[in-house]
């Protein structure tokens, strides 16, 4: 047996990537599967903005292929500052902004900057990868098991139980995997908790910081609005580090340009760690995004059609699931709020399949839906929820309109076959 580090030995790979790869392999073999697993886009359905694409090409033609500065090129940090000032009304200086190759290295370096072994990290589940980042840094898991009654979001009351002595509170809104959002009122309560906790600590004590992952903040639907801690409570500026970027805002997951912004002292430490990792966004893409973020008319035009297309898919699938529920099938869904995800419940444990076998657990349900309805979705237990959770993430980033009706028809047929 090969000996490796205790961390490598104990680390669990991404369940979502593993599932997505397995589905992709089956599809390559010619199997027809409606793949709603991956939080990514089919670029033939959802291309990046044409203006951004052209700017990237031009940047390569202009030979921008060298190393970028460790914190990102100055023009991009200035453009990010202008972008968030215009669209969110919050103002940050160049030295409070850090560029990286998407959100993952920023989240990892933030954890490494703040969390020592044994430090308390508060996060709700289901949520994206918080459990893995806590494990990577040796932190103490303070896990909140969120409920559909609260849109699978942690509440201030949930957080208050863990807040004494905690180092990091992880919030994501709009949330991956649920596509739900934190309300203004609940976020205000959470901010007040954090401020009170930090005010109670000695001046030389480590503070409680909030990682505020808002990677999907541009993608809200209907009357839903995105709120952030700093706008609601200006004092939170001292304790909030935002995680953001173009990956989901502009269907640009593979372009790899993300940014964090927050207190200059924290950002400087993140920069230092990133300088050793080298997880920088490519120079050409940085040059292109710096120019694109200033094209407000193009951005607004793109977001309008892009969000309309996403909302159409989310709403049609939601309505289809609710229609099946009205017919008596044990399924449900939460009305779309934001992001590219629909939260779906498939409650079939204990039912008997046509071959006479009983669906004994949620894994069997997932496999049945895949084999009989050819629908691939991600169970919430892949996001840290209880293994018996019957809730799922359904991602529409690769969904074609023409697939929706046959997918729903296949689901109904599979449900009708159960006893």
Tab-separated table of C-alpha atoms in Angstrom:
chain	number	residue	atom	x	y	z
A	1	UNK	CA	0.000	0.000	0.000
A	2	UNK	CA	1.349	3.432	-0.985
A	3	UNK	CA	1.893	5.729	1.988
A	4	UNK	CA	0.726	9.303	1.538
A	5	UNK	CA	-0.026	12.215	3.859
A	6	UNK	CA	-2.857	11.960	6.369
A	7	UNK	CA	-4.603	14.813	4.530
A	8	UNK	CA	-4.404	13.051	1.167
A	9	UNK	CA	-5.482	9.792	2.779
A	10	UNK	CA	-8.548	11.341	4.381
A	11	UNK	CA	-9.612	13.730	1.627
A	12	UNK	CA	-12.757	12.935	-0.326
A	13	UNK	CA	-12.809	14.064	-3.962
A	14	UNK	CA	-15.611	16.233	-5.345
A	15	UNK	CA	-18.765	14.115	-5.408
A	16	UNK	CA	-20.321	16.445	-7.988
A	17	UNK	CA	-17.385	16.217	-10.397
A	18	UNK	CA	-17.257	12.428	-9.966
A	19	UNK	CA	-20.963	12.077	-10.748
A	20	UNK	CA	-20.778	14.510	-13.662
A	21	UNK	CA	-17.831	12.655	-15.189
A	22	UNK	CA	-19.622	9.320	-14.884
A	23	UNK	CA	-22.705	10.729	-16.634
A	24	UNK	CA	-20.594	12.325	-19.375
A	25	UNK	CA	-18.864	8.998	-20.015
A	26	UNK	CA	-22.202	7.219	-20.427
A	27	UNK	CA	-23.373	9.905	-22.822
A	28	UNK	CA	-20.179	9.500	-24.872
A	29	UNK	CA	-21.091	5.834	-25.248
A	30	UNK	CA	-24.320	6.929	-26.939
A	31	UNK	CA	-26.759	6.706	-24.024
A	32	UNK	CA	-29.497	9.364	-24.046
A	33	UNK	CA	-29.396	11.079	-20.663
A	34	UNK	CA	-30.912	14.387	-19.582
A	35	UNK	CA	-27.883	15.687	-17.728
A	36	UNK	CA	-28.783	18.220	-15.036
A	37	UNK	CA	-25.809	17.454	-12.792
A	38	UNK	CA	-23.042	19.901	-13.530
A	39	UNK	CA	-23.027	23.564	-12.477
A	40	UNK	CA	-21.674	24.500	-15.885
A	41	UNK	CA	-22.985	25.582	-19.283
A	42	UNK	CA	-23.334	24.105	-22.728
A	43	UNK	CA	-21.560	26.918	-24.558
A	44	UNK	CA	-23.592	26.259	-27.704
A	45	UNK	CA	-26.721	27.068	-25.673
A	46	UNK	CA	-25.260	29.701	-23.332
A	47	UNK	CA	-22.199	31.287	-24.984
A	48	UNK	CA	-20.115	33.942	-23.289
A	49	UNK	CA	-20.835	37.535	-24.416
A	50	UNK	CA	-19.676	38.094	-28.017
A	51	UNK	CA	-17.879	41.284	-26.994
A	52	UNK	CA	-15.908	39.433	-24.311
A	53	UNK	CA	-15.014	36.638	-26.714
A	54	UNK	CA	-13.656	39.161	-29.240
A	55	UNK	CA	-11.663	40.971	-26.551
A	56	UNK	CA	-10.050	37.685	-25.465
A	57	UNK	CA	-9.043	36.906	-29.070
A	58	UNK	CA	-7.598	40.393	-29.483
A	59	UNK	CA	-5.671	40.083	-26.219
A	60	UNK	CA	-3.943	36.928	-27.441
A	61	UNK	CA	-3.239	38.573	-30.793
A	62	UNK	CA	-1.620	41.440	-28.886
A	63	UNK	CA	0.684	38.867	-27.209
A	64	UNK	CA	-0.650	39.133	-23.665
A	65	UNK	CA	0.739	35.739	-22.720
A	66	UNK	CA	3.137	36.573	-19.861
A	67	UNK	CA	2.694	36.295	-16.095
A	68	UNK	CA	0.162	38.708	-14.585
A	69	UNK	CA	0.883	40.542	-11.308
A	70	UNK	CA	0.158	38.457	-8.207
A	71	UNK	CA	-2.930	40.482	-7.296
A	72	UNK	CA	-4.179	40.906	-10.870
A	73	UNK	CA	-3.527	43.641	-13.425
A	74	UNK	CA	-4.335	47.142	-12.223
A	75	UNK	CA	-6.826	47.851	-15.031
A	76	UNK	CA	-8.885	44.776	-14.062
A	77	UNK	CA	-8.918	45.651	-10.364
A	78	UNK	CA	-10.057	49.162	-11.292
A	79	UNK	CA	-12.750	47.733	-13.599
A	80	UNK	CA	-13.982	45.380	-10.868
A	81	UNK	CA	-14.169	48.333	-8.467
A	82	UNK	CA	-16.191	50.318	-11.024
A	83	UNK	CA	-18.449	47.328	-11.753
A	84	UNK	CA	-19.414	46.652	-8.133
A	85	UNK	CA	-19.788	50.371	-7.456
A	86	UNK	CA	-22.238	50.753	-10.356
A	87	UNK	CA	-24.282	47.598	-9.849
A	88	UNK	CA	-24.086	47.104	-6.062
A	89	UNK	CA	-23.327	50.585	-4.778
A	90	UNK	CA	-20.304	49.498	-2.712
A	91	UNK	CA	-16.878	51.086	-3.102
A	92	UNK	CA	-13.555	49.280	-2.809
A	93	UNK	CA	-9.996	50.402	-3.563
A	94	UNK	CA	-7.499	48.573	-5.781
A	95	UNK	CA	-5.613	47.187	-2.769
A	96	UNK	CA	-8.840	45.640	-1.431
A	97	UNK	CA	-9.368	43.509	-4.576
A	98	UNK	CA	-7.636	40.224	-5.442
A	99	UNK	CA	-7.881	38.525	-8.856
A	100	UNK	CA	-7.529	34.754	-9.292
A	101	UNK	CA	-8.449	31.930	-11.653
A	102	UNK	CA	-12.073	31.711	-10.549
A	103	UNK	CA	-13.643	31.379	-7.114
A	104	UNK	CA	-12.016	28.147	-5.898
A	105	UNK	CA	-8.456	29.429	-5.294
A	106	UNK	CA	-9.897	32.522	-3.627
A	107	UNK	CA	-11.983	30.436	-1.237
A	108	UNK	CA	-9.033	28.144	-0.534
A	109	UNK	CA	-6.650	31.032	0.165
A	110	UNK	CA	-9.221	32.772	2.344
A	111	UNK	CA	-9.533	29.611	4.450
A	112	UNK	CA	-5.733	29.356	4.648
A	113	UNK	CA	-5.512	33.032	5.621
A	114	UNK	CA	-8.013	32.816	8.474
A	115	UNK	CA	-8.450	29.258	9.723
A	116	UNK	CA	-5.985	27.522	12.044
A	117	UNK	CA	-6.347	23.870	12.988
A	118	UNK	CA	-9.205	23.547	15.453
A	119	UNK	CA	-10.810	26.901	14.603
A	120	UNK	CA	-14.583	26.898	14.390
A	121	UNK	CA	-16.036	27.346	10.903
A	122	UNK	CA	-19.809	27.797	10.614
A	123	UNK	CA	-21.606	26.746	7.456
A	124	UNK	CA	-24.993	25.452	6.411
A	125	UNK	CA	-25.637	22.302	4.407
A	126	UNK	CA	-26.434	21.667	1.679
A	127	UNK	CA	-23.694	23.995	0.423
A	128	UNK	CA	-20.876	23.875	-2.063
A	129	UNK	CA	-17.573	22.446	-0.782
A	130	UNK	CA	-17.483	24.147	2.629
A	131	UNK	CA	-17.099	20.738	4.264
A	132	UNK	CA	-14.039	20.009	2.105
A	133	UNK	CA	-12.359	23.371	2.734
A	134	UNK	CA	-12.827	22.980	6.485
A	135	UNK	CA	-11.222	19.542	6.217
A	136	UNK	CA	-8.314	20.914	4.152
A	137	UNK	CA	-7.504	23.492	6.830
A	138	UNK	CA	-8.125	21.272	9.857
A	139	UNK	CA	-10.947	23.468	11.075
A	140	UNK	CA	-13.754	22.462	13.399
A	141	UNK	CA	-16.982	21.792	11.507
A	142	UNK	CA	-19.921	23.779	12.910
A	143	UNK	CA	-22.548	22.379	10.563
A	144	UNK	CA	-26.085	23.718	10.286
A	145	UNK	CA	-28.556	21.317	8.677
A	146	UNK	CA	-30.832	23.680	6.789
A	147	UNK	CA	-34.477	22.987	6.029
A	148	UNK	CA	-36.879	23.602	3.137
A	149	UNK	CA	-38.968	25.810	5.459
A	150	UNK	CA	-36.045	28.290	5.416
A	151	UNK	CA	-35.266	27.779	1.714
A	152	UNK	CA	-32.302	25.656	2.834
A	153	UNK	CA	-30.585	28.771	4.173
A	154	UNK	CA	-29.023	29.097	7.667
A	155	UNK	CA	-30.892	31.456	9.974
A	156	UNK	CA	-29.489	33.864	12.556
A	157	UNK	CA	-30.868	31.587	15.285
A	158	UNK	CA	-29.004	28.624	13.768
A	159	UNK	CA	-25.759	30.596	13.612
A	160	UNK	CA	-26.082	31.999	17.148
A	161	UNK	CA	-25.652	28.497	18.589
A	162	UNK	CA	-22.099	28.274	17.209
A	163	UNK	CA	-20.906	31.884	17.099
A	164	UNK	CA	-18.916	32.132	20.345
A	165	UNK	CA	-15.247	31.911	19.455
A	166	UNK	CA	-15.878	31.095	15.780
A	167	UNK	CA	-13.353	32.237	13.164
A	168	UNK	CA	-15.267	32.023	9.888
A	169	UNK	CA	-18.923	32.094	8.848
A	170	UNK	CA	-19.562	30.883	5.301
A	171	UNK	CA	-22.557	32.377	3.508
A	172	UNK	CA	-23.514	31.890	-0.122
A	173	UNK	CA	-26.420	33.763	-1.691
A	174	UNK	CA	-27.789	33.047	-4.225
A	175	UNK	CA	-26.832	29.585	-3.096
A	176	UNK	CA	-25.270	26.645	-4.827
A	177	UNK	CA	-26.873	24.048	-4.800
A	178	UNK	CA	-30.343	25.323	-3.947
A	179	UNK	CA	-30.848	28.384	-6.152
A	180	UNK	CA	-32.378	30.117	-3.120
A	181	UNK	CA	-31.438	33.419	-1.465
A	182	UNK	CA	-31.007	34.992	1.958
A	183	UNK	CA	-33.721	37.518	2.689
A	184	UNK	CA	-32.823	41.089	3.623
A	185	UNK	CA	-34.264	40.634	7.110
A	186	UNK	CA	-32.358	37.425	7.862
A	187	UNK	CA	-29.089	38.776	6.516
A	188	UNK	CA	-29.494	41.883	8.686
A	189	UNK	CA	-29.966	39.673	11.754
A	190	UNK	CA	-26.869	37.659	10.857
A	191	UNK	CA	-24.821	40.846	10.398
A	192	UNK	CA	-25.950	42.129	13.786
A	193	UNK	CA	-24.860	38.839	15.366
A	194	UNK	CA	-21.399	39.082	13.798
A	195	UNK	CA	-20.944	42.723	14.824
A	196	UNK	CA	-22.036	42.022	18.409
A	197	UNK	CA	-19.746	38.998	18.651
A	198	UNK	CA	-16.729	40.932	17.370
A	199	UNK	CA	-17.454	43.874	19.684
A	200	UNK	CA	-17.428	41.455	22.611
A	201	UNK	CA	-13.927	40.169	21.819
A	202	UNK	CA	-10.686	41.690	23.179
A	203	UNK	CA	-8.920	44.106	20.838
A	204	UNK	CA	-6.066	41.659	20.198
A	205	UNK	CA	-8.317	38.613	19.630
A	206	UNK	CA	-8.926	37.025	16.231
A	207	UNK	CA	-12.177	38.351	14.767
A	208	UNK	CA	-15.086	36.459	13.226
A	209	UNK	CA	-15.076	36.974	9.460
A	210	UNK	CA	-17.780	36.280	6.900
A	211	UNK	CA	-16.978	34.651	3.590
A	212	UNK	CA	-19.748	36.034	1.393
A	213	UNK	CA	-19.883	33.977	-1.796
A	214	UNK	CA	-22.029	35.909	-4.267
A	215	UNK	CA	-20.881	34.242	-7.493
A	216	UNK	CA	-24.510	34.086	-8.704
A	217	UNK	CA	-25.664	37.522	-7.537
A	218	UNK	CA	-26.521	38.838	-11.018
A	219	UNK	CA	-28.895	35.897	-11.612
A	220	UNK	CA	-32.044	36.670	-9.620
A	221	UNK	CA	-35.566	36.299	-10.995
A	222	UNK	CA	-38.913	38.022	-10.553
A	223	UNK	CA	-39.188	40.058	-7.363
A	224	UNK	CA	-36.132	38.436	-5.755
A	225	UNK	CA	-33.347	40.879	-4.840
A	226	UNK	CA	-29.743	40.261	-3.847
A	227	UNK	CA	-28.500	41.867	-0.636
A	228	UNK	CA	-24.992	42.067	0.774
A	229	UNK	CA	-23.689	42.612	4.327
A	230	UNK	CA	-21.795	45.849	3.663
A	231	UNK	CA	-24.763	47.698	2.176
A	232	UNK	CA	-27.046	46.559	4.996
A	233	UNK	CA	-24.549	47.168	7.792
A	234	UNK	CA	-21.545	49.363	6.812
A	235	UNK	CA	-19.610	48.129	9.871
A	236	UNK	CA	-19.540	44.680	8.224
A	237	UNK	CA	-16.960	46.050	5.774
A	238	UNK	CA	-14.332	45.228	8.434
A	239	UNK	CA	-15.372	41.579	8.598
A	240	UNK	CA	-16.641	40.586	5.111
A	241	UNK	CA	-14.678	39.030	2.259
A	242	UNK	CA	-16.656	38.733	-0.968
A	243	UNK	CA	-16.088	35.928	-3.484
A	244	UNK	CA	-17.207	36.881	-6.993
A	245	UNK	CA	-16.301	36.663	-10.672
A	246	UNK	CA	-17.480	36.104	-14.234
A	247	UNK	CA	-17.981	32.328	-14.148
A	248	UNK	CA	-21.741	32.352	-13.643
A	249	UNK	CA	-22.564	36.015	-14.355
A	250	UNK	CA	-21.477	35.631	-17.990
A	251	UNK	CA	-21.604	31.826	-18.486
A	252	UNK	CA	-17.790	31.981	-18.483
A	253	UNK	CA	-16.851	29.053	-16.234
A	254	UNK	CA	-13.833	28.073	-18.341
A	255	UNK	CA	-12.513	31.601	-18.795
A	256	UNK	CA	-11.304	31.514	-15.168
A	257	UNK	CA	-11.480	35.080	-13.921
A	258	UNK	CA	-12.652	35.587	-10.347
A	259	UNK	CA	-12.128	38.211	-7.684
A	260	UNK	CA	-12.329	38.659	-3.945
A	261	UNK	CA	-12.703	41.970	-2.170
A	262	UNK	CA	-12.574	42.886	1.483
A	263	UNK	CA	-10.324	44.363	4.187
A	264	UNK	CA	-6.913	45.280	2.724
A	265	UNK	CA	-4.978	43.381	5.396
A	266	UNK	CA	-6.841	40.121	4.641
A	267	UNK	CA	-6.565	40.596	0.872
A	268	UNK	CA	-2.788	41.159	1.212
A	269	UNK	CA	-2.396	37.824	3.014
A	270	UNK	CA	-4.492	36.070	0.380
A	271	UNK	CA	-2.256	37.600	-2.291
A	272	UNK	CA	0.828	36.224	-0.543
A	273	UNK	CA	-0.584	32.688	-0.424
A	274	UNK	CA	-1.790	32.875	-4.032
A	275	UNK	CA	1.671	33.989	-5.128
A	276	UNK	CA	2.947	30.566	-4.062
A	277	UNK	CA	0.068	28.678	-5.685
A	278	UNK	CA	0.211	30.605	-8.954
A	279	UNK	CA	-3.559	30.240	-9.369
A	280	UNK	CA	-3.775	33.433	-11.387
A	281	UNK	CA	-6.283	34.240	-14.088
A	282	UNK	CA	-4.483	34.204	-17.479
A	283	UNK	CA	-3.088	37.547	-18.619
A	284	UNK	CA	-5.077	37.724	-21.869
A	285	UNK	CA	-8.367	36.982	-20.113
A	286	UNK	CA	-7.608	39.606	-17.471
A	287	UNK	CA	-6.961	42.212	-20.161
A	288	UNK	CA	-10.225	41.301	-21.901
A	289	UNK	CA	-12.398	41.280	-18.768
A	290	UNK	CA	-10.941	44.643	-17.688
A	291	UNK	CA	-12.301	46.174	-20.880
A	292	UNK	CA	-15.583	44.239	-20.930
A	293	UNK	CA	-16.663	45.197	-17.400
A	294	UNK	CA	-16.775	48.837	-18.505
A	295	UNK	CA	-19.191	48.107	-21.395
A	296	UNK	CA	-22.365	48.637	-19.380
A	297	UNK	CA	-24.780	48.642	-22.302
A	298	UNK	CA	-23.398	45.345	-23.626
A	299	UNK	CA	-23.515	43.813	-20.137
A	300	UNK	CA	-27.131	44.811	-19.551
A	301	UNK	CA	-28.196	43.527	-22.977
A	302	UNK	CA	-26.447	40.201	-22.394
A	303	UNK	CA	-27.835	39.718	-18.891
A	304	UNK	CA	-31.380	40.452	-20.032
A	305	UNK	CA	-31.493	37.702	-22.670
A	306	UNK	CA	-29.347	35.292	-20.642
A	307	UNK	CA	-31.470	35.557	-17.496
A	308	UNK	CA	-34.669	35.292	-19.521
A	309	UNK	CA	-33.466	32.011	-21.044
A	310	UNK	CA	-32.436	30.599	-17.651
A	311	UNK	CA	-35.693	31.651	-15.984
A	312	UNK	CA	-37.741	30.056	-18.768
A	313	UNK	CA	-36.071	26.683	-18.172
A	314	UNK	CA	-36.253	26.869	-14.383
A	315	UNK	CA	-39.920	27.879	-14.395
A	316	UNK	CA	-41.033	25.314	-16.945
A	317	UNK	CA	-39.360	22.475	-15.074
A	318	UNK	CA	-40.711	23.770	-11.755
A	319	UNK	CA	-44.243	23.911	-13.175
A	320	UNK	CA	-43.813	20.395	-14.557
A	321	UNK	CA	-42.740	19.027	-11.170
A	322	UNK	CA	-45.639	20.760	-9.411
A	323	UNK	CA	-48.017	19.335	-12.003
A	324	UNK	CA	-46.755	15.837	-11.211
A	325	UNK	CA	-47.238	16.564	-7.516
A	326	UNK	CA	-50.846	17.587	-8.174
A	327	UNK	CA	-51.363	14.240	-9.899
A	328	UNK	CA	-50.433	12.527	-6.657
A	329	UNK	CA	-46.793	11.688	-7.231
A	330	UNK	CA	-44.470	12.179	-4.241
A	331	UNK	CA	-42.325	14.928	-5.773
A	332	UNK	CA	-41.969	18.632	-5.030
A	333	UNK	CA	-39.873	21.681	-5.900
A	334	UNK	CA	-39.078	25.129	-4.511
A	335	UNK	CA	-40.088	27.997	-6.795
A	336	UNK	CA	-37.060	29.388	-8.681
A	337	UNK	CA	-35.398	32.361	-7.021
A	338	UNK	CA	-31.909	32.686	-8.485
A	339	UNK	CA	-28.792	31.080	-10.004
A	340	UNK	CA	-29.043	28.169	-12.475
A	341	UNK	CA	-30.501	25.644	-10.040
A	342	UNK	CA	-33.863	24.209	-9.112
A	343	UNK	CA	-34.350	22.456	-5.778
A	344	UNK	CA	-36.374	19.272	-6.361
A	345	UNK	CA	-37.689	16.635	-3.948
A	346	UNK	CA	-38.085	13.009	-5.061
A	347	UNK	CA	-39.521	10.992	-2.187
A	348	UNK	CA	-39.670	7.374	-3.382
A	349	UNK	CA	-37.945	5.290	-0.685
A	350	UNK	CA	-40.087	2.244	0.125
A	351	UNK	CA	-41.812	2.093	-3.257
A	352	UNK	CA	-41.552	-1.053	-5.377
A	353	UNK	CA	-40.004	-1.092	-8.845
A	354	UNK	CA	-41.518	-3.022	-11.767
A	355	UNK	CA	-39.059	-5.886	-11.151
A	356	UNK	CA	-40.408	-6.242	-7.617
A	357	UNK	CA	-37.393	-4.776	-5.834
A	358	UNK	CA	-37.968	-2.087	-3.202
A	359	UNK	CA	-36.184	1.278	-3.363
A	360	UNK	CA	-34.397	0.901	-0.021
A	361	UNK	CA	-32.542	4.208	0.184
A	362	UNK	CA	-31.956	7.508	-1.559
A	363	UNK	CA	-29.054	6.172	-3.593
A	364	UNK	CA	-31.414	3.558	-5.043
A	365	UNK	CA	-33.906	6.336	-5.875
A	366	UNK	CA	-31.196	8.333	-7.664
A	367	UNK	CA	-30.174	5.277	-9.670
A	368	UNK	CA	-33.794	4.461	-10.527
A	369	UNK	CA	-34.469	7.963	-11.871
A	370	UNK	CA	-31.294	7.713	-13.929
A	371	UNK	CA	-31.961	4.248	-15.320
A	372	UNK	CA	-35.717	4.556	-15.923
A	373	UNK	CA	-36.237	8.273	-16.688
A	374	UNK	CA	-32.694	8.925	-17.999
A	375	UNK	CA	-32.497	11.983	-15.722
A	376	UNK	CA	-29.233	12.782	-13.938
A	377	UNK	CA	-29.462	15.167	-10.953
A	378	UNK	CA	-27.270	15.660	-7.875
A	379	UNK	CA	-28.541	14.530	-4.452
A	380	UNK	CA	-28.116	17.019	-1.633
A	381	UNK	CA	-25.989	14.530	0.291
A	382	UNK	CA	-23.247	15.363	-2.264
A	383	UNK	CA	-23.334	18.844	-0.712
A	384	UNK	CA	-22.895	17.715	2.884
A	385	UNK	CA	-26.569	17.075	3.701
A	386	UNK	CA	-27.763	13.915	5.425
A	387	UNK	CA	-27.383	10.758	3.344
A	388	UNK	CA	-31.139	10.187	3.656
A	389	UNK	CA	-32.099	13.593	2.251
A	390	UNK	CA	-34.549	13.230	-0.630
A	391	UNK	CA	-33.776	16.664	-2.086
A	392	UNK	CA	-31.771	17.277	-5.265
A	393	UNK	CA	-30.042	19.996	-7.256
A	394	UNK	CA	-31.176	20.288	-10.855
A	395	UNK	CA	-28.904	22.513	-12.989
A	396	UNK	CA	-30.217	24.033	-16.244
A	397	UNK	CA	-26.894	25.277	-17.623
A	398	UNK	CA	-26.801	22.558	-20.276
A	399	UNK	CA	-30.569	22.294	-20.782
A	400	UNK	CA	-32.090	22.778	-24.222
A	401	UNK	CA	-35.697	23.954	-24.352
A	402	UNK	CA	-36.624	21.009	-26.568
A	403	UNK	CA	-35.522	18.552	-23.853
A	404	UNK	CA	-37.857	19.805	-21.137
A	405	UNK	CA	-41.128	18.168	-22.204
A	406	UNK	CA	-39.685	14.734	-23.036
A	407	UNK	CA	-37.717	14.801	-19.772
A	408	UNK	CA	-40.874	15.489	-17.755
A	409	UNK	CA	-42.781	12.827	-19.710
A	410	UNK	CA	-40.044	10.289	-18.944
A	411	UNK	CA	-40.123	11.221	-15.257
A	412	UNK	CA	-43.875	10.733	-15.070
A	413	UNK	CA	-43.582	7.368	-16.767
A	414	UNK	CA	-40.915	6.261	-14.273
A	415	UNK	CA	-43.030	7.443	-11.325
A	416	UNK	CA	-46.130	5.740	-12.674
A	417	UNK	CA	-44.252	2.416	-12.876
A	418	UNK	CA	-43.727	2.320	-9.105
A	419	UNK	CA	-46.064	0.583	-6.682
